[in-house]
Short mmCIF file of C-alpha atoms in Angstrom, two decimals:
data_model
loop_
_atom_site.label_atom_id
_atom_site.label_comp_id
_atom_site.label_asym_id
_atom_site.label_seq_id
_atom_site.Cartn_x
_atom_site.Cartn_y
_atom_site.Cartn_z
CA MET R 1437 -12.84 -78.67 4.29
CA GLN R 1438 -15.13 -76.76 2.01
CA LEU R 1439 -16.17 -74.70 4.97
CA ASP R 1440 -12.55 -73.88 5.72
CA ALA R 1441 -11.98 -72.96 2.09
CA ALA R 1442 -15.06 -70.75 2.11
CA VAL R 1443 -13.90 -69.04 5.30
CA ASP R 1444 -10.42 -68.55 3.81
CA GLU R 1445 -11.98 -67.15 0.61
CA GLN R 1446 -14.16 -64.81 2.62
CA ALA R 1447 -11.16 -63.68 4.67
CA ARG R 1448 -9.18 -63.01 1.46
CA ASN R 1449 -12.10 -61.05 0.00
CA SER R 1450 -12.40 -59.10 3.23
CA ASN R 1451 -8.65 -58.35 3.20
CA GLU R 1452 -8.82 -57.30 -0.48
CA LYS R 1453 -11.79 -55.02 0.24
CA SER R 1454 -9.98 -53.59 3.25
CA SER R 1455 -6.85 -53.09 1.15
CA THR R 1456 -8.86 -51.44 -1.64
CA THR R 1457 -10.63 -49.21 0.87
CA SER R 1458 -7.28 -48.33 2.40
CA LYS R 1459 -5.84 -47.48 -1.04
CA ILE R 1460 -8.88 -45.32 -1.87
CA SER R 1461 -8.50 -43.58 1.48
CA ASP R 1462 -4.80 -42.99 0.74
CA VAL R 1463 -5.64 -41.56 -2.69
CA ASN R 1464 -8.27 -39.28 -1.13
CA ASP R 1465 -5.77 -38.16 1.50
CA CYS R 1466 -3.19 -37.43 -1.23
CA ALA R 1467 -5.73 -35.43 -3.21
CA ALA R 1468 -6.72 -33.45 -0.12
CA LEU R 1469 -3.07 -32.75 0.72
CA SER R 1470 -2.41 -31.70 -2.86
CA MET R 1471 -5.34 -29.27 -2.74
CA LYS R 1472 -4.16 -27.89 0.61
CA SER R 1473 -0.65 -27.52 -0.81
CA LYS R 1474 -1.99 -25.58 -3.80
CA ASP R 1475 -4.08 -23.39 -1.50
CA LEU R 1476 -1.06 -22.66 0.69
CA THR R 1477 1.08 -21.90 -2.36
CA GLU R 1478 -1.52 -19.43 -3.63
CA ALA R 1479 -1.80 -17.87 -0.17
CA LEU R 1480 1.99 -17.45 -0.03
CA LYS R 1481 2.02 -15.85 -3.48
CA GLY R 1482 -0.70 -13.45 -2.36
CA SER R 1483 1.15 -12.70 0.86
CA SER R 1484 4.37 -12.08 -1.06
CA LYS R 1485 2.56 -9.70 -3.42
CA ASN R 1486 1.01 -7.89 -0.45
CA THR R 1487 4.45 -7.54 1.14
CA ARG R 1488 5.85 -6.06 -2.10
CA ASP R 1489 2.88 -3.71 -2.33
CA LEU R 1490 3.39 -2.60 1.28
CA ASN R 1491 7.10 -1.99 0.65
CA GLU R 1492 6.33 0.05 -2.46
CA LEU R 1493 3.72 2.09 -0.60
CA SER R 1494 6.09 2.62 2.32
CA ASN R 1495 8.78 3.91 -0.07
CA GLU R 1496 6.24 6.16 -1.77
CA ILE R 1497 5.12 7.56 1.59
CA THR R 1498 8.74 8.30 2.51
CA LEU R 1499 9.30 10.13 -0.78
CA LEU R 1500 6.05 12.08 -0.38
CA LYS R 1501 7.00 13.10 3.17
CA GLU R 1502 10.36 14.39 1.90
CA ARG R 1503 8.64 16.25 -0.93
CA ASN R 1504 6.09 17.70 1.50
CA LYS R 1505 8.88 18.92 3.79
CA SER R 1506 10.63 20.54 0.83
CA MET R 1507 7.43 22.22 -0.33
CA GLU R 1508 6.74 23.49 3.21
CA GLY R 1509 10.20 25.10 3.15
CA GLU R 1510 9.46 26.70 -0.21
CA LEU R 1511 6.10 27.96 1.08
CA LYS R 1512 7.76 29.51 4.13
CA GLU R 1513 10.29 31.30 1.88
CA MET R 1514 7.47 32.59 -0.36
CA GLN R 1515 5.54 33.86 2.66
CA GLU R 1516 8.63 35.69 3.90
CA ARG R 1517 9.18 37.25 0.46
CA TYR R 1518 5.51 38.22 0.29
CA SER R 1519 5.79 39.93 3.68
CA GLU R 1520 8.91 41.81 2.56
CA ILE R 1521 7.28 42.87 -0.72
CA SER R 1522 4.10 43.95 1.09
CA LEU R 1523 6.12 46.03 3.53
CA LYS R 1524 8.12 47.59 0.69
CA PHE R 1525 4.88 48.33 -1.19
CA ALA R 1526 3.42 50.04 1.87
CA GLU R 1527 6.56 52.19 2.20
CA VAL R 1528 6.53 53.15 -1.50
CA GLU R 1529 2.79 53.87 -1.36
CA GLY R 1530 3.39 56.17 1.61
CA GLU R 1531 6.14 58.01 -0.28
CA ARG R 1532 3.87 58.32 -3.31
CA GLU R 1533 1.08 59.83 -1.21
CA GLN R 1534 3.55 62.35 0.23
CA LEU R 1535 4.76 63.29 -3.24
CA VAL R 1536 1.18 63.68 -4.51
CA MET R 1537 0.36 65.97 -1.57
CA LYS R 1538 3.57 67.97 -2.14
CA LEU R 1539 2.76 68.30 -5.86
CA ARG R 1540 -0.77 69.52 -5.09
CA SER R 1541 0.51 72.06 -2.62
CA LEU R 1542 3.01 73.35 -5.18
CA LYS R 1543 0.25 73.62 -7.82
CA ASN R 1544 -2.06 75.40 -5.41
CA GLY R 1545 0.74 77.76 -4.35
CA LYS R 1546 1.22 79.14 -7.86
#
């Protein structure tokens, strides 16, 4: 009888140890899952921030492309005006040279 009681006691102790070990394992698993959950939450926050940053940069690129196109148009207009002014200057310079030559010939003719 004492032997049976000792075996029963040992079985209970073994079950309690197994139960305690199981509970510790469950607590460890919960802690690990909690850490993984926090890591995933942080990763999602970072990903969300990166997505916002990409959207902002994409919008900025679009605006800069539009501005660049506008400035290219302005540059083309300025180049055309410069060509017109240069041509006009050359014409006026030619007329001036002719007038200077005519004036010299009139002075020399006196």
